[in-house]
XYZ file of C-alpha atoms in Angstrom:
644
model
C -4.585 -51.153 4.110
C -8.687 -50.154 4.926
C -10.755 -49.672 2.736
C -10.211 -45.630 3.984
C -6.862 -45.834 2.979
C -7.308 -47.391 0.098
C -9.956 -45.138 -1.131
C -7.387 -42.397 -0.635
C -4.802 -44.042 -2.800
C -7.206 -44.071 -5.591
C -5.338 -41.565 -8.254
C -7.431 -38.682 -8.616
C -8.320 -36.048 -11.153
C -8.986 -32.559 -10.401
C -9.729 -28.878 -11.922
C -7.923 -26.192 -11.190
C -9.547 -23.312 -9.454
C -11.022 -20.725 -12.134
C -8.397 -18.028 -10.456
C -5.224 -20.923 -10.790
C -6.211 -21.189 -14.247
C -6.512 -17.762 -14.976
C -2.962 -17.132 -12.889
C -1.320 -19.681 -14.559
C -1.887 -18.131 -17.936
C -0.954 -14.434 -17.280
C 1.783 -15.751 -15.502
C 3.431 -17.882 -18.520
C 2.957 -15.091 -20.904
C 3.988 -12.081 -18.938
C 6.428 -13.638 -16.943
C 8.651 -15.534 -19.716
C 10.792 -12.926 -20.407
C 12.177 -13.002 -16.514
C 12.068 -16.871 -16.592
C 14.895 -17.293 -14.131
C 12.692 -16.372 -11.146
C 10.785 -19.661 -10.724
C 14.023 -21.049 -9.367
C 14.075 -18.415 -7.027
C 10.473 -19.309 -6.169
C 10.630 -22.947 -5.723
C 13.947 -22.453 -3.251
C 12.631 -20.158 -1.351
C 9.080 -21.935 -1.292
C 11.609 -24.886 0.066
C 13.445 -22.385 2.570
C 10.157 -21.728 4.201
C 9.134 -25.176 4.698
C 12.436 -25.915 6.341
C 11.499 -22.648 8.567
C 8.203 -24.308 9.150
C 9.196 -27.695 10.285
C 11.905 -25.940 12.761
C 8.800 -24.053 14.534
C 6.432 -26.951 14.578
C 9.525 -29.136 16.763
C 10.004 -26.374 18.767
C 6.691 -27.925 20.348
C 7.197 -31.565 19.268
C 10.969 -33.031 18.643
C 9.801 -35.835 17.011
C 8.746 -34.380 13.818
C 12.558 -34.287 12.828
C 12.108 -37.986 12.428
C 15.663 -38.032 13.484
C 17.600 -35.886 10.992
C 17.995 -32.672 12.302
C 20.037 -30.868 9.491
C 17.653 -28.946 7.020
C 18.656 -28.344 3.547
C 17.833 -27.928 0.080
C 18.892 -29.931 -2.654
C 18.780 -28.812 -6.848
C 19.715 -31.677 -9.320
C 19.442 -31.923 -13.267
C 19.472 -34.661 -15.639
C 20.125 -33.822 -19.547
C 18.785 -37.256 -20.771
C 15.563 -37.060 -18.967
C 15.617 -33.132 -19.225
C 14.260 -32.613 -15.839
C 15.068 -30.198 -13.310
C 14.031 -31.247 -9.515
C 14.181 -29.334 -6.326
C 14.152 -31.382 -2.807
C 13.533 -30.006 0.841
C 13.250 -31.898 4.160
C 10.896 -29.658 5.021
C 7.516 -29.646 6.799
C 6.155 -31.724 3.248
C 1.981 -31.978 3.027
C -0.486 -34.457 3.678
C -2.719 -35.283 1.156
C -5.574 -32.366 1.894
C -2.642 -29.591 1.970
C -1.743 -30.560 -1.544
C -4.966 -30.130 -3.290
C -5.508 -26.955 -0.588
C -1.914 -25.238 -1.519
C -1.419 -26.903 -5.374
C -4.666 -26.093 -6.442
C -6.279 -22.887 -5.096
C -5.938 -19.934 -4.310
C -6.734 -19.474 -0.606
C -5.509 -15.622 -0.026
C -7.275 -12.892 1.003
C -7.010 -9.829 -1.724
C -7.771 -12.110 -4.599
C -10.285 -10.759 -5.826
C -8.481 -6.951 -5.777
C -5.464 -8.673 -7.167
C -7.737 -10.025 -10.712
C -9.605 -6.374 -10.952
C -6.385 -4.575 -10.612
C -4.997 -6.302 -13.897
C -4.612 -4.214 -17.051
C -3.619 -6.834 -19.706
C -0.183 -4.692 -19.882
C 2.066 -7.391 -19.712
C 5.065 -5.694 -17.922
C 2.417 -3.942 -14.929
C 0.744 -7.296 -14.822
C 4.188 -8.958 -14.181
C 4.635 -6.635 -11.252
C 1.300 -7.532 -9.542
C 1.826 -10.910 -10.260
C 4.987 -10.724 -8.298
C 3.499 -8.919 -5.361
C 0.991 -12.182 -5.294
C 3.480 -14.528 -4.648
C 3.830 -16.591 -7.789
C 5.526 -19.424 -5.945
C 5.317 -22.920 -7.164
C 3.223 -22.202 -10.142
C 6.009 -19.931 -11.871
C 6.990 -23.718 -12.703
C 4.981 -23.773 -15.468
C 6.869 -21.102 -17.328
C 9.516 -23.483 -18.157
C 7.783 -26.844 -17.479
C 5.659 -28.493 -19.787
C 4.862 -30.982 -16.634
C 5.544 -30.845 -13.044
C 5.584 -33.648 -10.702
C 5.079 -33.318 -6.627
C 6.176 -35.809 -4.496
C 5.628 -34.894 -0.729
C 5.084 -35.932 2.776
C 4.314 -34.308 6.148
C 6.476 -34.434 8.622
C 5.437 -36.855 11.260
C 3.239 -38.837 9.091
C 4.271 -42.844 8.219
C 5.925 -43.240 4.513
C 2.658 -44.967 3.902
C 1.028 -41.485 3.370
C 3.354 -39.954 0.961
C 1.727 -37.554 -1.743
C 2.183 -37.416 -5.312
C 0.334 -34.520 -7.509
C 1.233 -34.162 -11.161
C -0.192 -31.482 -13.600
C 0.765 -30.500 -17.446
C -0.763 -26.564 -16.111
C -3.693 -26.634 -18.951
C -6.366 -27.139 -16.133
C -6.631 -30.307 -14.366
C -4.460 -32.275 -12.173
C -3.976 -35.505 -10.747
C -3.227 -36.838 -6.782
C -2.629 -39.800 -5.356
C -1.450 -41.421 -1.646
C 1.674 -43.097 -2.384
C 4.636 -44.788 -0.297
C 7.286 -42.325 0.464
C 9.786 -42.769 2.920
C 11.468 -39.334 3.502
C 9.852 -36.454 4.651
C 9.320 -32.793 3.013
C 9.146 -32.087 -1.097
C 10.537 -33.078 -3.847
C 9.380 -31.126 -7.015
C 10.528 -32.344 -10.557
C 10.307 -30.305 -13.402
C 9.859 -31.591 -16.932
C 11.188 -29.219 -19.222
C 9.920 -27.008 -22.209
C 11.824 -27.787 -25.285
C 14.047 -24.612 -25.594
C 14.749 -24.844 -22.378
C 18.352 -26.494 -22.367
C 20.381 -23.924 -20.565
C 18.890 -25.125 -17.310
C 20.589 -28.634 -17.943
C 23.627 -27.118 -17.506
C 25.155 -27.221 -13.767
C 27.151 -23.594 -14.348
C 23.865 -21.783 -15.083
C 21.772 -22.927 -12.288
C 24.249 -22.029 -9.826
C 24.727 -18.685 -11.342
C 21.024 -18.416 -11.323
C 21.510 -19.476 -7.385
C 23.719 -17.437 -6.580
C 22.005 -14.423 -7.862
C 18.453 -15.090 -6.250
C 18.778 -17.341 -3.655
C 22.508 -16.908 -2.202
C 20.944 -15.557 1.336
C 18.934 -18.333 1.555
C 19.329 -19.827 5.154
C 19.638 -23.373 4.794
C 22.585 -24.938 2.926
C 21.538 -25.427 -0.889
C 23.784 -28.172 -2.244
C 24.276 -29.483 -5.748
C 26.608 -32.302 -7.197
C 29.941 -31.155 -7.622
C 30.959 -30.894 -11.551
C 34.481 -32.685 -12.647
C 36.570 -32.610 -15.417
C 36.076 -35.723 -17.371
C 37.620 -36.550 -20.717
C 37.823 -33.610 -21.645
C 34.934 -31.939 -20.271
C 33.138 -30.920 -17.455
C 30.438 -33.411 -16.381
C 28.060 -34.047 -13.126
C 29.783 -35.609 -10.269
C 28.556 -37.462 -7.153
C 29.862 -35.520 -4.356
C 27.429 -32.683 -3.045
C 28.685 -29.129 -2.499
C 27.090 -26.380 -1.016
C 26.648 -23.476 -3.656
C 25.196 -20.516 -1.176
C 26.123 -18.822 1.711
C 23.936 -20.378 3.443
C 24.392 -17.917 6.531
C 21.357 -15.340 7.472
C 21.886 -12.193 5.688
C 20.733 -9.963 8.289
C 22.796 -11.202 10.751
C 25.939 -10.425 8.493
C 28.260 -7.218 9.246
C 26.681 -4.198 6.936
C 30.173 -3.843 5.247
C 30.088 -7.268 4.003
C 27.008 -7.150 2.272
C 26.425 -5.611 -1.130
C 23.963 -3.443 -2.687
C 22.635 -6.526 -4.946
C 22.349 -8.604 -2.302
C 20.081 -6.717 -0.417
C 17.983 -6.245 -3.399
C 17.701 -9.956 -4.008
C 17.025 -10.597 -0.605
C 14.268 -7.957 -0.582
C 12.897 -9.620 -3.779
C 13.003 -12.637 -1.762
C 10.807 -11.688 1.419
C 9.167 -8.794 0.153
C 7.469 -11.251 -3.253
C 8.090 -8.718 -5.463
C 10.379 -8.446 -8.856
C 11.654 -4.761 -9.122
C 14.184 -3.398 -6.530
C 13.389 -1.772 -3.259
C 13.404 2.310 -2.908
C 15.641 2.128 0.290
C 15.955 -0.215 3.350
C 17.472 -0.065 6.738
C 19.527 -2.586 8.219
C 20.793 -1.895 12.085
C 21.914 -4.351 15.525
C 19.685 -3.210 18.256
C 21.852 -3.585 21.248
C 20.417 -1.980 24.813
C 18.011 -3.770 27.461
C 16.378 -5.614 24.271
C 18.668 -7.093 21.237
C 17.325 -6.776 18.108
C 18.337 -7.082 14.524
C 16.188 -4.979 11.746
C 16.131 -5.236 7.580
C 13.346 -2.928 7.148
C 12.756 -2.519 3.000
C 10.486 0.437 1.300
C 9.658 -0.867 -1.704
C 9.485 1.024 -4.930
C 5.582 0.245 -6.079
C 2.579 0.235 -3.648
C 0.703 -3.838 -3.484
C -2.376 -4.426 -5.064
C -4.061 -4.639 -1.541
C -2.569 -1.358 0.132
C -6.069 -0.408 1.278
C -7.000 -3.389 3.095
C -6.063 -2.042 6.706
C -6.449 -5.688 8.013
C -3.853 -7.233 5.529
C -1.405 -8.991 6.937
C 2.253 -6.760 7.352
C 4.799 -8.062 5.532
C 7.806 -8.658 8.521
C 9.348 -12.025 9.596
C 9.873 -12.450 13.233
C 12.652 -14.636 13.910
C 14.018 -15.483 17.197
C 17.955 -15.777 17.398
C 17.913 -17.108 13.721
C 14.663 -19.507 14.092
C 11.824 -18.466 11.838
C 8.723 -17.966 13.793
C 5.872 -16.190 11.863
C 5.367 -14.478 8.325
C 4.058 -10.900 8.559
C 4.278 -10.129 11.920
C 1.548 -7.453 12.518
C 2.797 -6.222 15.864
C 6.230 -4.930 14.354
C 5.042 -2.258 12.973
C 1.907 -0.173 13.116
C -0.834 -0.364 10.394
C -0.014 2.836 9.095
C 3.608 1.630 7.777
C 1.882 -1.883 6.050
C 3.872 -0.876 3.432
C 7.444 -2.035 5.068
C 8.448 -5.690 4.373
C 11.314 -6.862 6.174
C 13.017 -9.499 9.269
C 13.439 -8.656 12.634
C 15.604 -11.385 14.382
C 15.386 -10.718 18.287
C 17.454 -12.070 20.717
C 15.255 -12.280 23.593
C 11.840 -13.389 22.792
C 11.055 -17.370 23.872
C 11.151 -19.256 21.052
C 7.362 -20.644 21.675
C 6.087 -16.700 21.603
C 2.854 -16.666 19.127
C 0.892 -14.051 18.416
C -1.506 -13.691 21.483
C 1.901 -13.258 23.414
C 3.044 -10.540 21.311
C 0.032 -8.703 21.277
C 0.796 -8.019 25.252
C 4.238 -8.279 25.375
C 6.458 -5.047 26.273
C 9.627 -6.411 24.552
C 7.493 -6.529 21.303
C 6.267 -2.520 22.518
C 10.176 -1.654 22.835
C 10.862 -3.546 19.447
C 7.861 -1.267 17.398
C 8.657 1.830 18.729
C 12.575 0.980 17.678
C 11.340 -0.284 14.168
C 9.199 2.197 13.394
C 11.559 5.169 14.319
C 14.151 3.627 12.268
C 11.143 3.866 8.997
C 10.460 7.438 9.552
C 14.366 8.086 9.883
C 14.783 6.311 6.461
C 11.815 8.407 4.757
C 13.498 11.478 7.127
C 16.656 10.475 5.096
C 15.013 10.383 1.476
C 13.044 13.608 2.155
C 16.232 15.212 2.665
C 18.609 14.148 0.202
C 17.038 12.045 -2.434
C 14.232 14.383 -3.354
C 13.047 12.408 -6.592
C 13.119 9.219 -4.492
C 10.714 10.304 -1.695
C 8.673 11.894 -4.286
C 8.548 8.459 -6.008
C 7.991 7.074 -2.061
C 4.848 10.041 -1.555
C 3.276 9.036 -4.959
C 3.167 4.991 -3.612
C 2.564 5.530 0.051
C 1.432 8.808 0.658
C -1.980 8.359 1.532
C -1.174 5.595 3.693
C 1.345 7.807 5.987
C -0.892 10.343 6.315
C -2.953 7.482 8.738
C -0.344 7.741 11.327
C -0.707 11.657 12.186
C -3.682 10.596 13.970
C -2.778 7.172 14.725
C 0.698 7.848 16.212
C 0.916 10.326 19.393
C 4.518 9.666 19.899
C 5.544 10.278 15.984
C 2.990 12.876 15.317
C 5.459 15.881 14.758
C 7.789 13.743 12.565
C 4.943 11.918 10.393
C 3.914 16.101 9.895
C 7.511 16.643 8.658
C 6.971 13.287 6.074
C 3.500 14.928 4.466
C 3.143 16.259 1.517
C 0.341 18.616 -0.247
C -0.978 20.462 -3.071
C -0.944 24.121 -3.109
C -1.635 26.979 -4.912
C 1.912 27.481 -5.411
C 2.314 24.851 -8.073
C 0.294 24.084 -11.164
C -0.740 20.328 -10.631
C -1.341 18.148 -7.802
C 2.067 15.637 -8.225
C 3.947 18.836 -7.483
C 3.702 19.127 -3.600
C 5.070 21.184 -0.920
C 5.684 20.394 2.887
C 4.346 22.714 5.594
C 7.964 23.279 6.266
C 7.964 24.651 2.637
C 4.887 26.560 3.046
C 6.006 27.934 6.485
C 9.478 29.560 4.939
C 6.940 31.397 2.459
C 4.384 32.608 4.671
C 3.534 35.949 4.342
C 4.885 38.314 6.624
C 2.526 39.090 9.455
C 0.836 35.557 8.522
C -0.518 33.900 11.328
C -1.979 30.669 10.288
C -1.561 27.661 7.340
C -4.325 28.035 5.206
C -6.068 24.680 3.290
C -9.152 23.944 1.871
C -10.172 20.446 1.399
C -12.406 19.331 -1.463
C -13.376 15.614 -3.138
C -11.038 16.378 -5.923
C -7.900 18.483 -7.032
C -9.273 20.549 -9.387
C -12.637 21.734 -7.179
C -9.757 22.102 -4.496
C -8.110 24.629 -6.639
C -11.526 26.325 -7.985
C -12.738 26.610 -5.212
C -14.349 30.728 -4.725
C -12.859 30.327 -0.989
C -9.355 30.987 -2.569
C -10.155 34.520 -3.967
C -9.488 36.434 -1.259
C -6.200 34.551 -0.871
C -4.929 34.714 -4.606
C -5.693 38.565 -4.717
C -3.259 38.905 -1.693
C -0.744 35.888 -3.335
C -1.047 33.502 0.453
C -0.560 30.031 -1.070
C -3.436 27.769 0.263
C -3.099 23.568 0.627
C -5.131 21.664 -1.416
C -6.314 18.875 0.364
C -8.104 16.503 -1.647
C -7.598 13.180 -0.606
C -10.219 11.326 1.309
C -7.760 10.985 4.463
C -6.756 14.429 4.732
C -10.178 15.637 6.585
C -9.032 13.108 9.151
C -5.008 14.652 8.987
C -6.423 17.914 9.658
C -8.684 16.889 12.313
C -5.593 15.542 14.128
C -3.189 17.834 12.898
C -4.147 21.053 14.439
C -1.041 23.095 14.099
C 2.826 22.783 12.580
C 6.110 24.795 13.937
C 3.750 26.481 15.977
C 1.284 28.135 13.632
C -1.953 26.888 13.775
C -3.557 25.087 10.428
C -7.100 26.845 9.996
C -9.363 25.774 6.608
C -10.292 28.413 4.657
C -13.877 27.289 4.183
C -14.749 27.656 7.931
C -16.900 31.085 9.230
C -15.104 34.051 10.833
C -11.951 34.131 8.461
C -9.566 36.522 9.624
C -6.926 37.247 8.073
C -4.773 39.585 11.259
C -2.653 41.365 10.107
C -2.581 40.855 6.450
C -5.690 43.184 6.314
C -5.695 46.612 6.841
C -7.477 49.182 8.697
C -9.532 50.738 6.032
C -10.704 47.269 4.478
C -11.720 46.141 7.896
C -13.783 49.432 8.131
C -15.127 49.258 4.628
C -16.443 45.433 5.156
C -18.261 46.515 8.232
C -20.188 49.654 6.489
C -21.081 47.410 3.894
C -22.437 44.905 6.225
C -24.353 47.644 7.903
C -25.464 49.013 4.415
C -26.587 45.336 3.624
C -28.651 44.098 7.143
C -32.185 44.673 4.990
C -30.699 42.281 2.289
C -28.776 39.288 4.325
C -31.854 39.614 6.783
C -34.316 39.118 3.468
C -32.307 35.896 2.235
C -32.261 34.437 5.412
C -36.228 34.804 5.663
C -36.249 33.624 1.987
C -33.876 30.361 2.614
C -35.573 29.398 6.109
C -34.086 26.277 7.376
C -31.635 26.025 4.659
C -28.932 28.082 5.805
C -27.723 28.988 10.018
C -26.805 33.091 8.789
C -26.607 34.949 6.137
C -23.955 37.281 6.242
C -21.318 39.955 4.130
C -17.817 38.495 2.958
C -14.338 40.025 2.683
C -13.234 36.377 0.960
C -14.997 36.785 -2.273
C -13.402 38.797 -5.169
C -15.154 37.175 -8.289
C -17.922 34.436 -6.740
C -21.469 36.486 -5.894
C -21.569 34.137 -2.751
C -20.005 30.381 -0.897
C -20.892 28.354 1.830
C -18.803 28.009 5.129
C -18.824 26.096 8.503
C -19.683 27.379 11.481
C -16.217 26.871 13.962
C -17.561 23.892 15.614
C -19.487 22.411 12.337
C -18.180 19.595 10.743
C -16.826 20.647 6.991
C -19.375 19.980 3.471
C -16.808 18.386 2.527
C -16.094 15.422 5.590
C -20.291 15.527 5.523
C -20.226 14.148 1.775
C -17.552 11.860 3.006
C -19.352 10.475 5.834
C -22.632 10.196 3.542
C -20.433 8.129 0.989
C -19.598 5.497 3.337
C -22.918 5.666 4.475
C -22.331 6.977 7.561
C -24.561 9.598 9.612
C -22.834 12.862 9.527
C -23.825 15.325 12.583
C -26.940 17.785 11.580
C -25.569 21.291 11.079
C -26.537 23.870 8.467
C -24.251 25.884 6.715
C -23.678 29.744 6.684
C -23.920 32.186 3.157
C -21.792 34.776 2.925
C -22.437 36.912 0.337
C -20.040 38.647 -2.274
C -21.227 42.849 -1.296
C -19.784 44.389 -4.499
C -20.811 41.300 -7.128
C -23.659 42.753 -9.541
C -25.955 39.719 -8.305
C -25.889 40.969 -4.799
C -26.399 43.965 -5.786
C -29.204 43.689 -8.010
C -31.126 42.084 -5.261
C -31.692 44.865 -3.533
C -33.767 45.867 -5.590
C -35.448 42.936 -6.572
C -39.461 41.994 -5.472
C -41.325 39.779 -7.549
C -38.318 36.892 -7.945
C -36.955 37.619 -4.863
C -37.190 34.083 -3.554
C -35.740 32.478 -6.888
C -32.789 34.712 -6.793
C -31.985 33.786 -3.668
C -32.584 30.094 -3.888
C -30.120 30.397 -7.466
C -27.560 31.976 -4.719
C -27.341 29.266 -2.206
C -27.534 26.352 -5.017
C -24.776 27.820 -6.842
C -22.547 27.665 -4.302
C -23.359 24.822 -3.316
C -22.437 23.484 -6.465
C -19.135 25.501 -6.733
C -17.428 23.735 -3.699
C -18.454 20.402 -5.142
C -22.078 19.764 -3.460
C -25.254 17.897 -4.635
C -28.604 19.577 -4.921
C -31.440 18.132 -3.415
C -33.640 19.265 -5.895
C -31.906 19.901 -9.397
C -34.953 20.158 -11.381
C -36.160 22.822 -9.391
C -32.867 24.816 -9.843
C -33.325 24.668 -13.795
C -36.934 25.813 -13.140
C -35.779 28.847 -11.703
C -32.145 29.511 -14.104
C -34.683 28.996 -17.162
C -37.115 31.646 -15.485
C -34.725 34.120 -14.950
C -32.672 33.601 -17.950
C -36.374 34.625 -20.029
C -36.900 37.472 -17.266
C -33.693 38.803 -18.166
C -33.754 38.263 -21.523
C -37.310 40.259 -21.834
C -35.065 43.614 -22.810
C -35.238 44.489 -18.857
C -31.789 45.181 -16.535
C -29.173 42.580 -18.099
C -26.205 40.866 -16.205
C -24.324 37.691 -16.013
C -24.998 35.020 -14.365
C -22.001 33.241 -12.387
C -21.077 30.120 -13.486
C-alpha cells in the first residue's frame, strides 16, 4: 500500500450532521409505531442501486465486473440477532459514504425542519415525504454496520461505516471483494419477530413485492419438528415491473405500496392512472395523486417526482420534462419504448418524443382530476385543499389545457359561508342571474377582506354571487383567464361597472341626476385630493360604504400592486379613482361643509383605502384628522356616524 492508501485505511471517527442527528431522533420516536417500513426502505434503497449500476454500464460494460444478474438478498441470524440486507449494486467509494451516510445533501432541508410541529403522527408524514431511507434503520437497530464497494473499484477499496445512531460514526477502507452493499442490522432487544423468516417475507411481500430485481431469501425446512433456515435461496417477490403488468392483474394494495414506494411517502395515494400508450410513440404511464401536499410544494424548481425508464431500464429519478411544473405534485414511472437508452436530460429537453410523451401524461392528470371532480366530490375537494393553488399555475402556463385546467378551479363565493366551501365557474354559470352578462370576482390579500369588501354591496342587494379570490395566484389566473363558457370574467373593483341588463331604466336615470346634482362636490374632492386620486366620481355600487377605490380598465388592481410591492417588485404608476356613495350621510354632509373640507375628504379616500385592505402612507396624520372631527362633532353641532 502508499502511504495515501494507507492513510485512508486509518478507521475514522465522525459527527453526524446537526440535521442527521436531529432526523434520526424524530424519526425513532415518531416512526416506531410503523416500524415495518425500514425494510421497505433499505430494499428499495438496494433496488435503486441495482437501477444505478444498470445505467452507469449502459456507457461502460465493465462495471458488471462480470456478473450481470442484479438482485437483492435479506438474511437473519437468531444467535447473533442481526438482520442484513445485500445488493450488487452500484456500492460507494469511500467519499460517497461519509457524503450519503452522514448528511443531508437535499435541497428543501431547511423547509422540511421549519415545517415540523412536534405532532408525532404529522411529523411522521413529513418525515416520509423526506425520504427516510437508510436511517429508518435505527428504529429497530441499536447498531448498524455498512460494508460497501463501488462498482469498478479493486476489492482493495472496500468501505466499512458503522454507527450506534447517538451521533458519531466510524469509516474505514477495508478489503472487500464483491461489489455493491451489504447492510447488517444489530437488533433492539424487543425486536425478535424480525428473526423469524415467515415475518420478513410477509413484511416483503407487503412493501416491496413490485420491487424489480429478484429478492431472494433462504428457503425454510421442516426439521425435527420444526421449521428452521435452510441453504437453498428462493425468490420471495414478483420480481416483475409492476407497471408493465396487465391492469386486471394488479390489486388495489399493490398499487398503493408501490406508490408508497416511488412516491417516499407513508399514507395512500388519492387516485392514480395507469394506461399502455400505443400509437407512433409507446409508452407506459403510473401517474399517482397523492393524498397530502410535500413539505416543498412551493419550490417551483424542485425536482418532479417521475421515473423515466426505457423498456424496463431505470434511467433518471424525477424526470422534470414529463410533466409540466404546474402538476409537481404527480409522482409516478413512465417506461417508454422508444427513447435510446443513453438519452439524459439535455436530450430530453429537445426531444419531440419526450413533447408527445408530456402532452399524453399530462392529459391523462387532468382526466384523472376530470374524473374525481365528477364523481368523487369529497375526494377532489380533499385534492383542491392539497393542490389547488398549484393548478391554478397552469391556466396561464398551459395554452393547450387552458379550458380544462378552468373546468379543475375552484373559488370562494358569496354563495357559501367560508372559504373551504367552493364553487366552479361551471357552478356559478348555472346560477347566473338572468340577463347576467359577466362572472363577477373581487380579489383581496385575504378571505375575509374578500368578502367585506364595500365593492360587493351593490351585488348582495341584487343577490349576484361574486368570487372571492384571495389567493396570491389568482391575480395571475384572472389575468390569463379572461372569460369561461363564453361569458367574460370582469372584477368588480375595476371603474365603469355595468351591470346591463340587471339595472333598470329609472336607476340608470336616477344615478346620472345625481351625478349632475353632485359635479360641485366630486369636482371639490378632486381639487382637495390633488395627485392622490385620477377622478372623483358618483357610484351606483355602494349601498352602505360612503365611498371605495377602483381601477381604471387598463390599471393594474390595489390589490396585484400590494402584491408586486411584497415581493419587492416595481408595480406600474397608476392612481386610483373615488367613487363616492351619493345618498350616504357623509357625502352628503359635505356639501355643505367649509372650514374641514380638506380633512373630510382626506378621512374619505383613507377609509377606503383601508376597507379593501390598503396601507396608509401617513397613519398618524389620519388619527390627526378622525380625533379632530370626532371633537368637532362632538361640540353639540350636526351629529352622524362615522363609517367604520
Amino acid at each position: 500500500m502508499t502511504d495515501t492508501a494507507t492513510a485512508h485505511a486509518a478507521r475514522e471517527t465522525r459527527g453526524f450532521q446537526a440535521e442527521v442527528k436531529q432526523l434520526l431522533h424524530l424519526m425513532i420516536h415518531s416512526l416506531y409505531s410503523n416500524r415495518e417500513i425500514f425494510l421497505r426502505e433499505l430494499i428499495s434503497n438496494a433496488s435503486d442501486a441495482c437501477d444505478k449500476l444498470r445505467f452507469e454500464a449502459l456507457s461502460d460494460a465493465k462495471l458488471f465486473e462480470d456478473d450481470t444478474a442484479l438482485a437483492i438478498r435479506v438474511d437473519y441470524d437468531k444467535e447473533a440477532r442481526t438482520l442484513t440486507v445485500v445488493d450488487n449494486g452500484v456500492g460507494m467509494s469511500r467519499e460517497e459514504v461519509i457524503a450519503n451516510l452522514g448528511t443531508i445533501a437535499k435541497s428543501g432541508t431547511r423547509e422540511f425542519f421549519s415545517a415540523l410541529t412536534g405532532d408525532q403522527q404529522k411529523d411522521a408524514h413529513l418525515i416520509g415525504q423526506f425520504g427516510v431511507g437508510f436511517y429508518s434503520s435505527f428504529i429497530v437497530a441499536d447498531k448498524v454496520t455498512v460494508l460497501t464497494r463501488r462498482a469498478g473499484r479493486p476489492a482493495a477499496e472496500g468501505v466499512r461505516w458503522e454507527s450506534d445512531g447517538s451521533g458519531e460514526f466510524t469509516v474505514e477502507t477495508v478489503e472487500r471483494a464483491a461489489r455493491g452493499t451489504e447492510i447488517t442490522l444489530h437488533l433492539r432487544e424487543g425486536q425478535d419477530d424480525l428473526l423469524e423468516g415467515t415475518r420478513i417475507r410477509a413484511i416483503i411481500r407487503r412493501y416491496s413485492d413490485h420491487i424489480v430485481q429478484p429478492i431472494r431469501m433462504p428457503k425454510e425446512e421442516w426439521k425435527d419438528g420444526r421449521m428452521e433456515k435452510g441453504t437453498e435461496p428462493e425468490t420471495v417477490n414478483q420480481a416483475s415491473a409492476l407497471w408493465a403488468r396487465a391492469k386486471a392483474d394488479i390489486k388495489d394494495e399493490e398499487y398503493k405500496e408501490f406508490y408508497k414506494h416511488v412516491g417516499h411517502d407513508f399514507e395512500d395515494p388519492l387516485a392514480w392512472a395507469h394506461a399502455r400508450v400505443e400509437g407512433r410513440q409507446e409508452y407506459t404511464q403510473l401517474l399517482y395523486i397523492p393524498s397530502r401536499a410535500p413539505f416543498d410544494l412551493w419550490d417551483r424548481n424542485a425536482r418532479h417526482g417521475v421515473k423515466l425508464y426505457v423498456r424496463r431500464v431505470f434511467i433518471m429519478d424525477d424526470a422534470e420534462q414529463l410533466l409540466p411544473v404546474y402538476l409537481r405534485f404527480v409522482r409516478g414511472v413512465v417506461d417508454s419504448a422508444d427513447l435510446p437508452l443513453n438519452v439524459s436530460r439535455e436530450i430530453l429537453q429537445e426531444s419531440k418524443d419526450i413533447e408527445a410523451i408530456r402532452a399524453g401524461c399530462t392529459k391523462k392528470v387532468l382526466a384523472l382530476l376530470e374524473g374525481l371532480a365528477e364523481n368523487e366530490k369529497a375526494k377532489y375537494a380533499d385534492f383542491w385543499k392539497a393542490f389547488g393553488r398549484v393548478l391554478k399555475e397552469g391556466v396561464g402556463e398551459d395554452f393547450a389545457n387552458k379550458e380544462k385546467i378552468a373546468g379543475l378551479l375552484r373559488f370562494a363565493s358569496t354563495h357559501a359561508d367560508t372559504a373551504e366551501e367552493t364553487v366552479s365557474l361551471a357552478d356559478y354559470a348555472s346560477r347566473m342571474k338572468e340577463g347576467q352578462e359577466a362572472i363577477y370576482y373581487v380579489t383581496a390579500e385575504t378571505f375575509n377582506a374578500a368578502r367585506n369588501s364595500p365593492h360587493l354591496e351593490v351585488f348582495r342587494k341584487k343577490g349576484i354571487e361574486v368570487l372571492l379570490l384571495s389567493d396570491r395566484v389568482d391575480e395571475w389566473v384572472v389575468s390569463h383567464l379572461t372569460e369561461f363558457g363564453g361569458k367574460p370574467l370582469e372584477s368588480v373593483a375595476r371603474g365603469g361597472l355595468d351591470l346591463g341588463k340587471l339595472e333598470d331604466e329609472a336607476e340608470k336615470k336616477a344615478i346620472e341626476q345625481e351625478a349632475g346634482e353632485l359635479k360641485g362636490l366630486t369636482d371639490r374632492i378632486q381639487a382637495s385630493l390633488g395627485e392622490r386620486v385620477k377622478e372623483v366620481r358618483v357610484t351606483h355600487r355602494l349601498t352602505e360604504s360612503p365611498a371605495c377605490l377602483v381601477a381604471d380598465e387598463h390599471d393594474v388592481s390595489a390589490n396585484l400592486a400590494r402584491l408586486l410591492k411584497a415581493a419587492g417588485q416595481q408595480a406600474p404608476a397608476s392612481k386610483p379613482i373615488l367613487e363616492i356613495n351619493p345618498r350616504h350621510p357623509v357625502v352628503l354632509r359635505l356639501k355643505d361643509e367649509e372650514a374641514k373640507f380638506d380633512d373630510w375628504a382626506s378621512v374619505l379616500f383613507d377609509q377606503a383605502m383601508l376597507a379593501e385592505g390598503g396601507t396608509l402612507d401617513d397613519p398618524a396624520a389620519f388619527v390627526r384628522r378622525i380625533n379632530g372631527l370626532m371633537m368637532d362633532l362632538g361640540g353639540g353641532g350636526s351629529r352622524i356616524v362615522l363609517p367604520g
